[in-house]
CSV table of C-alpha atoms and ligand atoms in Angstrom, one decimal:
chain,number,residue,atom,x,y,z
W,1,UNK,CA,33.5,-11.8,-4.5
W,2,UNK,CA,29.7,-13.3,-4.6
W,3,UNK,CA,27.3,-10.2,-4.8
W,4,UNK,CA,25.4,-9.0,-1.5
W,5,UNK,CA,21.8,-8.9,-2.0
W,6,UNK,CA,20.5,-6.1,-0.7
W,7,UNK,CA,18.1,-5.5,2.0
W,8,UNK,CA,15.5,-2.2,1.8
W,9,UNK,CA,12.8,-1.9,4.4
W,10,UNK,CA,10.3,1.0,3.9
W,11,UNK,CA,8.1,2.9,6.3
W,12,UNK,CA,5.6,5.6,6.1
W,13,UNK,CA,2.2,6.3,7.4
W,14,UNK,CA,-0.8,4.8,5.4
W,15,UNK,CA,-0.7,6.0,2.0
W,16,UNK,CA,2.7,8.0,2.1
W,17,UNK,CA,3.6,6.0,-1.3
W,18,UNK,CA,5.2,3.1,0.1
W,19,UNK,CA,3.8,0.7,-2.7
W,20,UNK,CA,4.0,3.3,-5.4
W,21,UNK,CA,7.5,3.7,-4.7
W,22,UNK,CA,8.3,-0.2,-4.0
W,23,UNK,CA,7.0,-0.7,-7.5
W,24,UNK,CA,9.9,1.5,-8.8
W,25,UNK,CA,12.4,0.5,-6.3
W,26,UNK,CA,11.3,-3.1,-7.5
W,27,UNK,CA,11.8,-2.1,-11.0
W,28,UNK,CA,15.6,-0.3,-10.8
W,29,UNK,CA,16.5,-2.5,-8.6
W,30,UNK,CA,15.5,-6.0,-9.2
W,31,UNK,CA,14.6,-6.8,-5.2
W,32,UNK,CA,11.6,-9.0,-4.3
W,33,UNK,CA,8.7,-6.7,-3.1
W,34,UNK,CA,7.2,-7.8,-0.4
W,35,UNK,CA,3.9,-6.3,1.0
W,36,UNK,CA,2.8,-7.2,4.8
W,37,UNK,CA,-0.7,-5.7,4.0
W,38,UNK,CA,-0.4,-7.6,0.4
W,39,UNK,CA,0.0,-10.9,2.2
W,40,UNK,CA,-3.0,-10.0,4.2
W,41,UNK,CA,-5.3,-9.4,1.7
W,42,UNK,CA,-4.3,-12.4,-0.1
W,43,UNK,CA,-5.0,-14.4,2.7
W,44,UNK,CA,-8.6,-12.5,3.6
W,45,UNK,CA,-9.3,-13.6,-0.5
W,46,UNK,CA,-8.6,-17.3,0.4
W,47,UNK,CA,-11.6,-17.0,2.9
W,48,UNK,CA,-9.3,-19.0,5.4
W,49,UNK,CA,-10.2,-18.4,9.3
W,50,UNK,CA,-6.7,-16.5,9.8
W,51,UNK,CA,-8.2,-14.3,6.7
W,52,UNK,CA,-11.1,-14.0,8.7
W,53,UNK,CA,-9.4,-12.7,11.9
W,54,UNK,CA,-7.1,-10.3,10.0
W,55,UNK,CA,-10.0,-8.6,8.4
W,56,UNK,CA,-11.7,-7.7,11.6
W,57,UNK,CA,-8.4,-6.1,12.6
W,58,UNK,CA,-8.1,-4.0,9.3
W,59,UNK,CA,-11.5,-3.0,9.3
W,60,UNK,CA,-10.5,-1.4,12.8
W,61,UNK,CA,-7.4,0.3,11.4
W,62,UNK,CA,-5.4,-1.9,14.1
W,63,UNK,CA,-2.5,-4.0,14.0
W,64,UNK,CA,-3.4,-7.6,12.8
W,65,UNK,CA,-2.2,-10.0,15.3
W,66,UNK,CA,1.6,-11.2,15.4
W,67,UNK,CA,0.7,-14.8,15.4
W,68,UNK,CA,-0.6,-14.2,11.7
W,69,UNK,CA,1.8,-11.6,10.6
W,70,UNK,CA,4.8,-12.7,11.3
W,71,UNK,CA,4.4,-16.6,10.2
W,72,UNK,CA,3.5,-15.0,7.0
W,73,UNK,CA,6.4,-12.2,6.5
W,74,UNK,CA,9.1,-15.5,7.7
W,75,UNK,CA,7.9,-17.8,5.4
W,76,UNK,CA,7.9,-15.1,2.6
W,77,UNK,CA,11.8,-14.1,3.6
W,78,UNK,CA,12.7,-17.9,3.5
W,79,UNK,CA,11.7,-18.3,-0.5
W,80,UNK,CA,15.2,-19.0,-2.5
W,81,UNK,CA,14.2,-16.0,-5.0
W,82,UNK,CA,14.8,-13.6,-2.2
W,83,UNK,CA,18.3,-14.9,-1.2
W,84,UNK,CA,19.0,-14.5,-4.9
W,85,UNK,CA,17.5,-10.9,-5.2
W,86,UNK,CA,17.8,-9.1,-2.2
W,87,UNK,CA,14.7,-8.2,-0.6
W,88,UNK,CA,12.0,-4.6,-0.3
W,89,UNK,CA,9.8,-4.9,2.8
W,90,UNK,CA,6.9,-3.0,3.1
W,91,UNK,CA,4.6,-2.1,6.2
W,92,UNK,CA,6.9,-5.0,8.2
W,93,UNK,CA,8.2,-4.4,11.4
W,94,UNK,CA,5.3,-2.3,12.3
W,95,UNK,CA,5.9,-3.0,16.0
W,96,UNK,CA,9.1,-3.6,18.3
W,97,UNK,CA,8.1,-7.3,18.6
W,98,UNK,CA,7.9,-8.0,15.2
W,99,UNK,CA,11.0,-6.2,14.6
W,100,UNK,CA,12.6,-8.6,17.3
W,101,UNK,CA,11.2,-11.8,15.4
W,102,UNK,CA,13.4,-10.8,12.4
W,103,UNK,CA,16.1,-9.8,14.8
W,104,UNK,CA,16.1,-13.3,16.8
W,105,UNK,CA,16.8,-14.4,13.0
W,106,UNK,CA,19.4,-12.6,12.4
W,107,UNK,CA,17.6,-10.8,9.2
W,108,UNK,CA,18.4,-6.9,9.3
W,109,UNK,CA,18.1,-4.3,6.4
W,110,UNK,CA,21.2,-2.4,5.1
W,111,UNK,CA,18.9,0.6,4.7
W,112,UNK,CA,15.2,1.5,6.4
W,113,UNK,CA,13.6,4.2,4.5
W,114,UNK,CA,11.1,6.2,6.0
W,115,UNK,CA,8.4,8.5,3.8
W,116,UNK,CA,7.6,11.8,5.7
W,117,UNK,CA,4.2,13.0,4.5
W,118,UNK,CA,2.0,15.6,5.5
W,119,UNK,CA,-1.3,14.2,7.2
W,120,UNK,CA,-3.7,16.6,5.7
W,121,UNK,CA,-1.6,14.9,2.2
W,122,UNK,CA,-2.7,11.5,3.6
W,123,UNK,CA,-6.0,12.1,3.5
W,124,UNK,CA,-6.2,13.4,0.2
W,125,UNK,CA,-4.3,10.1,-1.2
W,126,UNK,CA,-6.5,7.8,0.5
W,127,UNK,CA,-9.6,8.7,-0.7
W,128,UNK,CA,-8.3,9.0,-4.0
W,129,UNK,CA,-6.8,5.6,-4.6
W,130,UNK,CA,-7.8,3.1,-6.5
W,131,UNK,CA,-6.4,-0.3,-7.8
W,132,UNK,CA,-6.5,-2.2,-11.0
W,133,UNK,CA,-7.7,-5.5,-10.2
W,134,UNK,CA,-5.9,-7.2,-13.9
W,135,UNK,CA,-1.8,-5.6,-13.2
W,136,UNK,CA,-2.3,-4.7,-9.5
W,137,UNK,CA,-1.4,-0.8,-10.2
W,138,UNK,CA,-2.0,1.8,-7.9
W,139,UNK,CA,-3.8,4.9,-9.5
W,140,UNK,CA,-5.1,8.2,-7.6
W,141,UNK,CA,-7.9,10.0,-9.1
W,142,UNK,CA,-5.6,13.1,-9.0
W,143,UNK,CA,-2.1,11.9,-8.8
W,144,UNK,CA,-1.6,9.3,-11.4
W,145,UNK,CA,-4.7,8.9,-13.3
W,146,UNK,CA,-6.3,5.9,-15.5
W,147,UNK,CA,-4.2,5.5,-18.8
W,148,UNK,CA,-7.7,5.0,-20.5
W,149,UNK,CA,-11.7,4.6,-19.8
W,150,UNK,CA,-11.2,1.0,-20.0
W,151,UNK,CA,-8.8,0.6,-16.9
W,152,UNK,CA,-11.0,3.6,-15.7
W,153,UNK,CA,-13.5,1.3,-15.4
W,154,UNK,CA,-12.5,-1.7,-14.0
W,155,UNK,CA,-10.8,0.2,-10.9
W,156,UNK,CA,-11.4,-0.5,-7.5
W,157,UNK,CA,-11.2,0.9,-3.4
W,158,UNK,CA,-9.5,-1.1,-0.7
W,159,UNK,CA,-12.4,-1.7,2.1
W,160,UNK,CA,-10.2,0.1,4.7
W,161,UNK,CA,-9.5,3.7,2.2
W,162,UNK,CA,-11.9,5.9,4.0
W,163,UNK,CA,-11.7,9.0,5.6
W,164,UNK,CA,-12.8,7.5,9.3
W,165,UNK,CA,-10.8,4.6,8.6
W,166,UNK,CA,-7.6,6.1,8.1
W,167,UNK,CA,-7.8,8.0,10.7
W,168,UNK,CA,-7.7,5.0,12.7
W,169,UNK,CA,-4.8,3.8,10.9
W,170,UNK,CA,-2.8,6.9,11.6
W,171,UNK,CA,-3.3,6.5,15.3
W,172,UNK,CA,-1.9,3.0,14.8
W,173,UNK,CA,0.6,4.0,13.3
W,174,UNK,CA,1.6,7.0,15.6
W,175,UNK,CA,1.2,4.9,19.1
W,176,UNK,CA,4.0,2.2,16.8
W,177,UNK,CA,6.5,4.2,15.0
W,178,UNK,CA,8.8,5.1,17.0
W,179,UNK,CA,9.7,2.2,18.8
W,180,UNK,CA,10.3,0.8,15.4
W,181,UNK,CA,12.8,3.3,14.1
W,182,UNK,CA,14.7,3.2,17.9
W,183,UNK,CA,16.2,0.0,16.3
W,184,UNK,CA,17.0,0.8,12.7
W,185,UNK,CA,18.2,4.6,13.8
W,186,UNK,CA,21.9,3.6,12.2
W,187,UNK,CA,20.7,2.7,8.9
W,188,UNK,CA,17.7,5.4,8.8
W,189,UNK,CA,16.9,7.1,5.7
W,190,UNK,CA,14.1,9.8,5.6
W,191,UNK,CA,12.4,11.0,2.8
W,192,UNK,CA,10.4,14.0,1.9
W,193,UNK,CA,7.0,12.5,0.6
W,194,UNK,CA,5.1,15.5,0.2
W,195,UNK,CA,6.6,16.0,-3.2
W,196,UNK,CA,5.5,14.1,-6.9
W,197,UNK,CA,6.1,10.6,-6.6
W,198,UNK,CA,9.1,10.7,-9.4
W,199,UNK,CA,11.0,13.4,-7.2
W,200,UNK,CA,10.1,11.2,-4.1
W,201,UNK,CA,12.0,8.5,-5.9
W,202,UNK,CA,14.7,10.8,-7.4
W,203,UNK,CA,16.0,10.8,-3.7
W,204,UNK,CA,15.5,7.2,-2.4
W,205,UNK,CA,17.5,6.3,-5.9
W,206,UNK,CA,20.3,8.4,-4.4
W,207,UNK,CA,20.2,6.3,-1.3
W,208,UNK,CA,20.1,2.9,-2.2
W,209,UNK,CA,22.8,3.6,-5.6
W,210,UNK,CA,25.1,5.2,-2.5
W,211,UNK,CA,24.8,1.9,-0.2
W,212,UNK,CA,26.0,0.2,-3.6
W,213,UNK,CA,28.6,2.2,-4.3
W,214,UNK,CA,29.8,1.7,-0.7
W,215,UNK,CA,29.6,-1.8,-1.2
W,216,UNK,CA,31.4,-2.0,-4.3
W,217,UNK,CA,34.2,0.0,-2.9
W,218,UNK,CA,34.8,-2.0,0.2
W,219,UNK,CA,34.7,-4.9,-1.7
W,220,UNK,CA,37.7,-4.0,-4.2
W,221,UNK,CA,39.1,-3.0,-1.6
W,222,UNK,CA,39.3,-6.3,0.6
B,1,AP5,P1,-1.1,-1.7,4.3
B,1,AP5,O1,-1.7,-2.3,3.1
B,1,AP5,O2,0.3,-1.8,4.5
B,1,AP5,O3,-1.6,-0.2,4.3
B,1,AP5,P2,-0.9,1.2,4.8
B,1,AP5,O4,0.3,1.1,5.6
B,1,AP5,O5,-2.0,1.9,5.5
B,1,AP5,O6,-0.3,1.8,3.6
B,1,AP5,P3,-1.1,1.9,2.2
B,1,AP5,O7,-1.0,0.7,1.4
B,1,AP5,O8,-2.5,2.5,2.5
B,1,AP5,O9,-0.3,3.1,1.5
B,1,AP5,P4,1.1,3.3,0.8
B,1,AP5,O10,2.0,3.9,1.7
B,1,AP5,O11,1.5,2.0,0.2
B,1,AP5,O12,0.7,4.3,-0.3
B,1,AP5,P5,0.4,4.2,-1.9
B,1,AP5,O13,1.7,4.0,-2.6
B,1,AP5,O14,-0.7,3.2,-2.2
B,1,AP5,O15,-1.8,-2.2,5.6
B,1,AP5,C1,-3.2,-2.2,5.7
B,1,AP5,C2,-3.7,-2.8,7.0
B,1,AP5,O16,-3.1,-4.2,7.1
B,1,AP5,C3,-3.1,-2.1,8.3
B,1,AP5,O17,-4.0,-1.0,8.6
B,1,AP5,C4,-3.1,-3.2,9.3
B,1,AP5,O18,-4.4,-3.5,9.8
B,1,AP5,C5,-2.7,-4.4,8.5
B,1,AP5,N1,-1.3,-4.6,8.5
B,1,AP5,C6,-0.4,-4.4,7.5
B,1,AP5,N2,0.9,-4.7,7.8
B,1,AP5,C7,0.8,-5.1,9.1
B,1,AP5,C8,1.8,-5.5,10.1
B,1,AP5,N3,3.1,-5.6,9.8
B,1,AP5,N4,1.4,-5.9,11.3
B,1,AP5,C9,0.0,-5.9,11.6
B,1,AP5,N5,-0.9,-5.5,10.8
B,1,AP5,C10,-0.5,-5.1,9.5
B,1,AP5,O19,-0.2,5.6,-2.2
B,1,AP5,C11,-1.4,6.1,-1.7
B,1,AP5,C12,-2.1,6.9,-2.8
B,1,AP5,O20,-1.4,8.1,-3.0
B,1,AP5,C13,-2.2,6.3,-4.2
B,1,AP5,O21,-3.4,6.6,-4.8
B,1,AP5,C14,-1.0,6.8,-5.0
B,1,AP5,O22,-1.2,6.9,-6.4
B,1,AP5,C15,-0.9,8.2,-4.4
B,1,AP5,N6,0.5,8.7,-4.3
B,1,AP5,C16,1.6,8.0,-3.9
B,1,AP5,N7,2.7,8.8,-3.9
B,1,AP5,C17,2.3,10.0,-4.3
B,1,AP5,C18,3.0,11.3,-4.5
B,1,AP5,N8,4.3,11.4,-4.2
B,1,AP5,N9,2.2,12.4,-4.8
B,1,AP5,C19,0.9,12.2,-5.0
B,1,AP5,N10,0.2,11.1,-4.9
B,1,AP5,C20,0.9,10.0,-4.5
């Protein structure tokens, strides 16, 4: 039988670890990683007018507009490396309409994974982010430090990582979660983020190796 790629959707509040642990996920598993707010920042560094427009909603903490979004997550999906690889989506559906645009497609994930973190936690994780312009690592001041003084150096802060800003971002994400998980309840996975981040993927590993074992075992068996 031709392998299944498979097909990992993660959700979390801002800075629960999604892309920390999409980097491992990515790593074990060989899926394409793709980023909604990623693609967004891309296209605000082109200095197109759809950049433009997205920017103003970021800076807001709000939902960028659909019309942008979901062009951009679609096109991504449609690239022949992710039929081959199987694909890890991150911040994407964020709302029940985008959720429907993958749903009118047909496109559904064998698992969505949803980080459960503490919001005092949150706070703390924003504010102490930073990114490596050169590999596009995430560090935290605390959490997973510089290797050396010369990464240390060159490390930056996303515009949106302050402490007023995410708070607008949580209430985004509040007032949209739930309609979002009402359509993925079957496949639902939660995870305790308030732990490390190697013990946080100590238990999605569990999960996704189980959905592959599954796999494997219906397949001998048809
Ligand atoms: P997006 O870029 O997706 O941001 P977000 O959802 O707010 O999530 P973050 O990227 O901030 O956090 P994360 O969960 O990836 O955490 P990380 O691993 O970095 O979206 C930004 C904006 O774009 C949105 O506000 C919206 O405007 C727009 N947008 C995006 N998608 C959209 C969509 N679908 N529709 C419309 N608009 C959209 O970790 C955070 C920090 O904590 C790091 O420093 C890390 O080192 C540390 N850390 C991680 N895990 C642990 C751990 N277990 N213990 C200790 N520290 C940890």
């Amino acid at each position: 039988a031709q392998k299944k790629s498979l097909k990992v959707m993660i959700a979390g509040a801002p800075a629960s670890g999604k892309g920390t642990q999409c980097e491992l996920i990515k790593n074990k598993f060989g899926l394409v990683h793709i980023s909604a707010g990623d693609l967004l920042r891309a296209e605000i560094a082109t200095g197109s007018e759809n950049g433009k427009k997205a920017k103003e909603f970021m800076e807001k903490g709000m939902l960028v507009p659909d019309e942008i979004v979901v062009m951009m997550v679609k096109e991504r999906l449609m690239k022949p490396d992710v039929e081959q690889n199987g694909w890890l989506l991150d911040g994407y559906p964020r709302s029940l309409s985008q959720a429907m645009a993958l749903e009118n497609l047909g496109i559904r994930p064998d698992v969505f994974i949803l980080l459960e973190v503490s919001d005092e936690l949150l706070v703390e994780r924003v504010v102490g982010r930073r990114l490596d312009p050169v590999t596009g690592k995430i560090y935290h001041l605390k959490y997973s430090p510089p290797e050396n003084e010369e990464i240390s150096s060159r490390l930056t802060q996303r515009f949106d990582d302050t402490e007023e800003k995410v708070k607008l971002r949580l209430k985004t994400h509040y007032q949209n979660v739930e309609s979002v998980i009402s359509l993925y309840e079957s496949v639902m996975f939660k995870v305790n983020g308030d732990v490390s981040k190697e013990e946080v993927f100590a238990e999605i590993d569990k999960g996704i190796s189980a959905i592959l074992e599954n796999e494997r075992t219906v397949d001998s068996a048809s």
